[in-house]
CSV table of C-alpha atoms in Angstrom, one decimal:
chain,number,residue,atom,x,y,z
A,1,MET,CA,0.0,0.0,0.0
A,2,ASP,CA,1.5,3.4,-1.0
A,3,VAL,CA,1.2,6.8,0.8
A,4,THR,CA,-1.7,7.9,-1.5
A,5,THR,CA,-3.7,4.8,-0.7
A,6,ASP,CA,-3.0,5.2,3.0
A,7,ALA,CA,-4.1,8.8,2.9
A,8,ALA,CA,-7.4,7.7,1.3
A,9,ALA,CA,-7.9,5.1,4.0
A,10,GLY,CA,-7.2,7.6,6.7
A,11,ALA,CA,-9.8,9.9,5.2
A,12,ALA,CA,-12.3,7.1,5.3
A,13,GLY,CA,-12.5,6.8,9.1
A,14,PRO,CA,-10.5,7.1,12.3
A,15,TRP,CA,-7.4,5.0,13.1
A,16,LEU,CA,-7.4,2.4,15.8
A,17,VAL,CA,-3.9,1.9,17.3
A,18,VAL,CA,-3.8,-1.2,19.5
A,19,GLY,CA,-1.0,-1.9,21.9
A,20,LEU,CA,-0.9,-5.6,22.7
A,21,GLY,CA,-0.1,-6.9,26.2
A,22,ASN,CA,-1.5,-8.4,29.3
A,23,PRO,CA,-3.2,-6.4,32.0
A,24,GLY,CA,-2.0,-6.2,35.6
A,25,PRO,CA,1.2,-4.8,37.3
A,26,GLU,CA,2.9,-8.2,37.4
A,27,TYR,CA,3.1,-8.1,33.6
A,28,ALA,CA,3.9,-4.4,33.2
A,29,MET,CA,7.6,-4.7,32.3
A,30,ASN,CA,7.4,-8.1,30.4
A,31,ARG,CA,8.7,-8.3,26.9
A,32,HIS,CA,5.2,-9.3,25.8
A,33,ASN,CA,3.9,-5.9,27.0
A,34,VAL,CA,6.0,-3.6,24.9
A,35,GLY,CA,2.8,-2.8,22.9
A,36,PHE,CA,1.2,-1.4,26.1
A,37,MET,CA,4.4,0.7,26.7
A,38,VAL,CA,4.2,2.3,23.2
A,39,ALA,CA,0.5,2.9,23.6
A,40,ASP,CA,1.1,4.6,27.0
A,41,LEU,CA,3.7,6.9,25.5
A,42,LEU,CA,1.4,7.8,22.6
A,43,ALA,CA,-1.4,8.6,25.1
A,44,GLU,CA,1.0,10.9,26.9
A,45,ARG,CA,1.9,12.7,23.7
A,46,MET,CA,-1.8,13.1,22.9
A,47,GLY,CA,-2.4,14.5,26.4
A,48,GLY,CA,-5.0,11.8,27.2
A,49,ARG,CA,-5.5,9.1,29.9
A,50,PHE,CA,-6.7,5.6,29.3
A,51,LYS,CA,-10.2,4.9,30.5
A,52,ARG,CA,-12.5,1.9,30.3
A,53,ALA,CA,-14.3,1.7,26.9
A,54,GLY,CA,-18.0,1.1,27.9
A,55,LYS,CA,-18.8,-2.6,27.6
A,56,ALA,CA,-15.6,-3.5,25.6
A,57,GLN,CA,-12.8,-5.3,27.5
A,58,ALA,CA,-10.4,-2.5,26.7
A,59,GLN,CA,-9.1,0.8,27.8
A,60,VAL,CA,-9.0,3.7,25.3
A,61,VAL,CA,-7.8,7.2,24.7
A,62,GLU,CA,-9.4,9.3,21.9
A,63,GLY,CA,-7.5,12.1,20.3
A,64,ARG,CA,-5.7,13.4,17.2
A,65,ILE,CA,-2.3,12.9,15.7
A,66,GLY,CA,-0.6,15.2,13.2
A,67,PRO,CA,-0.4,18.9,12.4
A,68,PRO,CA,-3.6,20.9,11.7
A,69,GLY,CA,-5.0,20.4,8.2
A,70,PRO,CA,-5.4,17.4,5.9
A,71,ALA,CA,-2.7,15.3,7.6
A,72,ASN,CA,-4.4,15.5,11.0
A,73,ARG,CA,-5.9,12.1,11.9
A,74,ARG,CA,-8.5,11.1,14.5
A,75,VAL,CA,-7.0,8.2,16.5
A,76,VAL,CA,-8.3,5.8,19.1
A,77,LEU,CA,-5.6,4.2,21.2
A,78,ALA,CA,-6.5,1.0,22.8
A,79,LYS,CA,-5.1,-1.6,25.3
A,80,PRO,CA,-7.2,-4.8,25.4
A,81,MET,CA,-7.8,-5.9,28.9
A,82,SER,CA,-8.7,-9.5,28.0
A,83,TYR,CA,-5.2,-10.9,28.1
A,84,MET,CA,-3.1,-11.4,25.0
A,85,ASN,CA,-4.6,-14.6,23.6
A,86,LEU,CA,-8.1,-13.1,23.5
A,87,SER,CA,-7.3,-9.6,22.1
A,88,GLY,CA,-9.4,-10.1,18.9
A,89,GLY,CA,-12.8,-9.8,20.6
A,90,PRO,CA,-12.2,-6.4,22.3
A,91,VAL,CA,-10.3,-5.0,19.3
A,92,ASN,CA,-13.1,-5.9,16.9
A,93,ALA,CA,-15.7,-4.5,19.3
A,94,LEU,CA,-13.9,-1.2,19.3
A,95,ARG,CA,-13.4,-1.3,15.5
A,96,GLU,CA,-17.1,-1.8,14.9
A,97,PHE,CA,-18.1,0.8,17.5
A,98,TYR,CA,-15.8,3.5,16.1
A,99,LYS,CA,-16.4,2.4,12.5
A,100,VAL,CA,-12.7,1.8,11.8
A,101,PRO,CA,-11.8,0.2,8.4
A,102,VAL,CA,-9.6,-2.9,8.9
A,103,ALA,CA,-6.8,-1.1,7.0
A,104,ASN,CA,-6.8,1.6,9.6
A,105,VAL,CA,-6.1,-0.8,12.5
A,106,VAL,CA,-2.5,-0.8,13.7
A,107,ALA,CA,-1.3,-3.5,16.1
A,108,VAL,CA,1.9,-2.7,18.1
A,109,HIS,CA,3.5,-5.9,19.4
A,110,ASP,CA,6.6,-7.8,20.4
A,111,GLU,CA,8.4,-9.9,17.7
A,112,LEU,CA,10.7,-12.8,18.5
A,113,ASP,CA,12.3,-13.1,15.1
A,114,ILE,CA,13.7,-9.6,15.0
A,115,GLU,CA,16.7,-8.3,17.1
A,116,TYR,CA,16.0,-6.4,20.2
A,117,GLY,CA,14.9,-2.8,19.5
A,118,THR,CA,14.6,-3.2,15.7
A,119,LEU,CA,11.4,-2.2,14.1
A,120,ARG,CA,9.5,-3.6,11.1
A,121,LEU,CA,6.3,-2.2,9.8
A,122,LYS,CA,4.0,-4.0,7.4
A,123,LEU,CA,0.4,-4.5,6.2
A,124,GLY,CA,-1.2,-7.9,6.5
A,125,GLY,CA,0.6,-11.2,6.7
A,126,GLY,CA,0.7,-14.1,9.1
A,127,ASP,CA,0.9,-14.1,12.9
A,128,ASN,CA,4.2,-15.9,13.2
A,129,GLY,CA,2.9,-17.7,16.3
A,130,HIS,CA,1.9,-14.5,18.1
A,131,ASN,CA,-1.3,-15.2,19.9
A,132,GLY,CA,-2.5,-11.6,20.0
A,133,LEU,CA,-2.2,-11.3,16.3
A,134,LYS,CA,-3.8,-14.7,15.8
A,135,SER,CA,-6.8,-13.6,17.8
A,136,MET,CA,-7.1,-10.4,15.9
A,137,THR,CA,-6.8,-12.1,12.5
A,138,LYS,CA,-9.5,-14.6,13.5
A,139,ALA,CA,-11.8,-11.8,14.6
A,140,PHE,CA,-11.6,-9.5,11.5
A,141,GLY,CA,-9.0,-10.7,9.0
A,142,ARG,CA,-5.3,-10.1,8.4
A,143,ASP,CA,-5.3,-6.9,6.4
A,144,TYR,CA,-4.3,-4.6,9.3
A,145,HIS,CA,-1.0,-2.8,9.9
A,146,ARG,CA,1.6,-4.1,12.3
A,147,VAL,CA,4.4,-2.3,14.0
A,148,ARG,CA,6.7,-5.1,15.1
A,149,PHE,CA,9.1,-4.4,18.0
A,150,GLY,CA,12.0,-6.8,18.0
A,151,ILE,CA,12.7,-8.6,21.3
A,152,GLY,CA,15.0,-11.3,19.9
A,153,ARG,CA,14.9,-15.1,20.5
A,154,PRO,CA,15.2,-16.7,24.0
A,155,PRO,CA,18.7,-17.7,25.1
A,156,GLY,CA,19.7,-21.3,25.3
A,157,ARG,CA,16.9,-23.7,25.9
A,158,MET,CA,14.5,-21.2,27.5
A,159,GLN,CA,10.9,-21.7,26.4
A,160,VAL,CA,9.4,-18.9,24.3
A,161,ALA,CA,6.4,-18.6,26.7
A,162,ASP,CA,8.9,-18.1,29.6
A,163,PHE,CA,11.0,-15.6,27.7
A,164,VAL,CA,8.1,-13.3,26.6
A,165,LEU,CA,6.6,-13.3,30.1
A,166,LYS,CA,9.9,-12.2,31.7
A,167,ASP,CA,10.8,-8.5,32.2
A,168,PHE,CA,13.3,-6.9,29.9
A,169,SER,CA,16.8,-7.5,31.3
A,170,SER,CA,18.8,-4.7,33.0
A,171,ALA,CA,20.9,-4.3,29.9
A,172,GLU,CA,17.9,-4.1,27.7
A,173,ARG,CA,16.2,-1.5,30.0
A,174,LYS,CA,19.1,0.9,29.4
A,175,GLU,CA,17.9,1.4,25.8
A,176,LEU,CA,14.2,0.5,26.3
A,177,ASP,CA,12.9,4.1,26.6
A,178,TYR,CA,14.7,5.1,23.4
A,179,PHE,CA,13.3,2.1,21.5
A,180,VAL,CA,9.8,2.7,22.8
A,181,ASP,CA,10.0,6.4,21.8
A,182,ARG,CA,11.2,5.4,18.3
A,183,ALA,CA,8.3,2.9,18.0
A,184,ALA,CA,5.8,5.7,19.0
A,185,ASP,CA,7.4,7.9,16.3
A,186,ALA,CA,6.9,5.1,13.8
A,187,VAL,CA,3.2,4.8,14.6
A,188,GLU,CA,2.7,8.5,14.2
A,189,CYS,CA,4.5,8.4,10.8
A,190,LEU,CA,2.4,5.5,9.7
A,191,VAL,CA,-0.8,7.2,10.5
A,192,ILE,CA,0.1,10.6,9.2
A,193,GLU,CA,2.3,9.9,6.2
A,194,GLY,CA,1.5,6.3,5.2
A,195,LEU,CA,3.1,2.9,5.3
A,196,GLU,CA,5.7,3.4,2.6
A,197,ARG,CA,7.1,6.5,4.2
A,198,ALA,CA,7.1,4.9,7.6
A,199,GLN,CA,8.9,1.8,6.4
A,200,GLY,CA,11.5,3.9,4.6
A,201,THR,CA,12.2,5.8,7.8
A,202,TYR,CA,11.9,3.2,10.5
A,203,ASN,CA,12.4,-0.3,9.1
A,204,SER,CA,16.0,-1.3,9.8
C-alpha cells in the first residue's frame, strides 16, 4: 500500500492503534507488554489518559495525531484488557463501535524473530505464532497494519512462553525508553504519512 492509498484510507475513518499486552502490574515490564508501553507513550503525547471503553474489554484514549490540516488524523488508542490470547474480541468490538476500516487498524506488538529494538512495519501477513495477532486475525481478517518491535529469541533452551513473560533485562532496559520512543514515532509516521514513508524511515 502506498502513501496515497494510506491517505485515502485515513480519510475514510478514524485509526485504531492497539498496543498488545497483558493487564496487571505483574506483567507491566514483560517483553510481551511492549505494545502497552508504546500505547502509554502515545497517550501521553496526545495528552490523554486511558479509561474503560464502555462494555468493551479494553481501555481507550481518543484524540488526534498530526499537524492541523489534511494530515491530521483522528485516533483511538486501545489496550485490550482480555489478556493477549483473546485480544481479537475487544479490538473488533472497538473497531465496529468507532467504524474503523480494517486497513486503519494498527497492532503494536513484540516480535521474536527480530533483534531487540529493531522495528519492522508491514500491512497484513501471518501471525508468526503471536497469539495476540492470531486472535485479531480470527476476529476480522489479516489486512491490518503491524508495528513489530523486536525482542530477539530466548537464550539457550529457555521456552518462548517463559521468555516473553519475563521482564526486559537490566541491559535491555538501558535502551528501552529510546526504542519505545522510536516505535511511537513510527506509529505516528504511519498514521500521518502512510506505510511506505514509515517503512523507509523506521524499518532497519
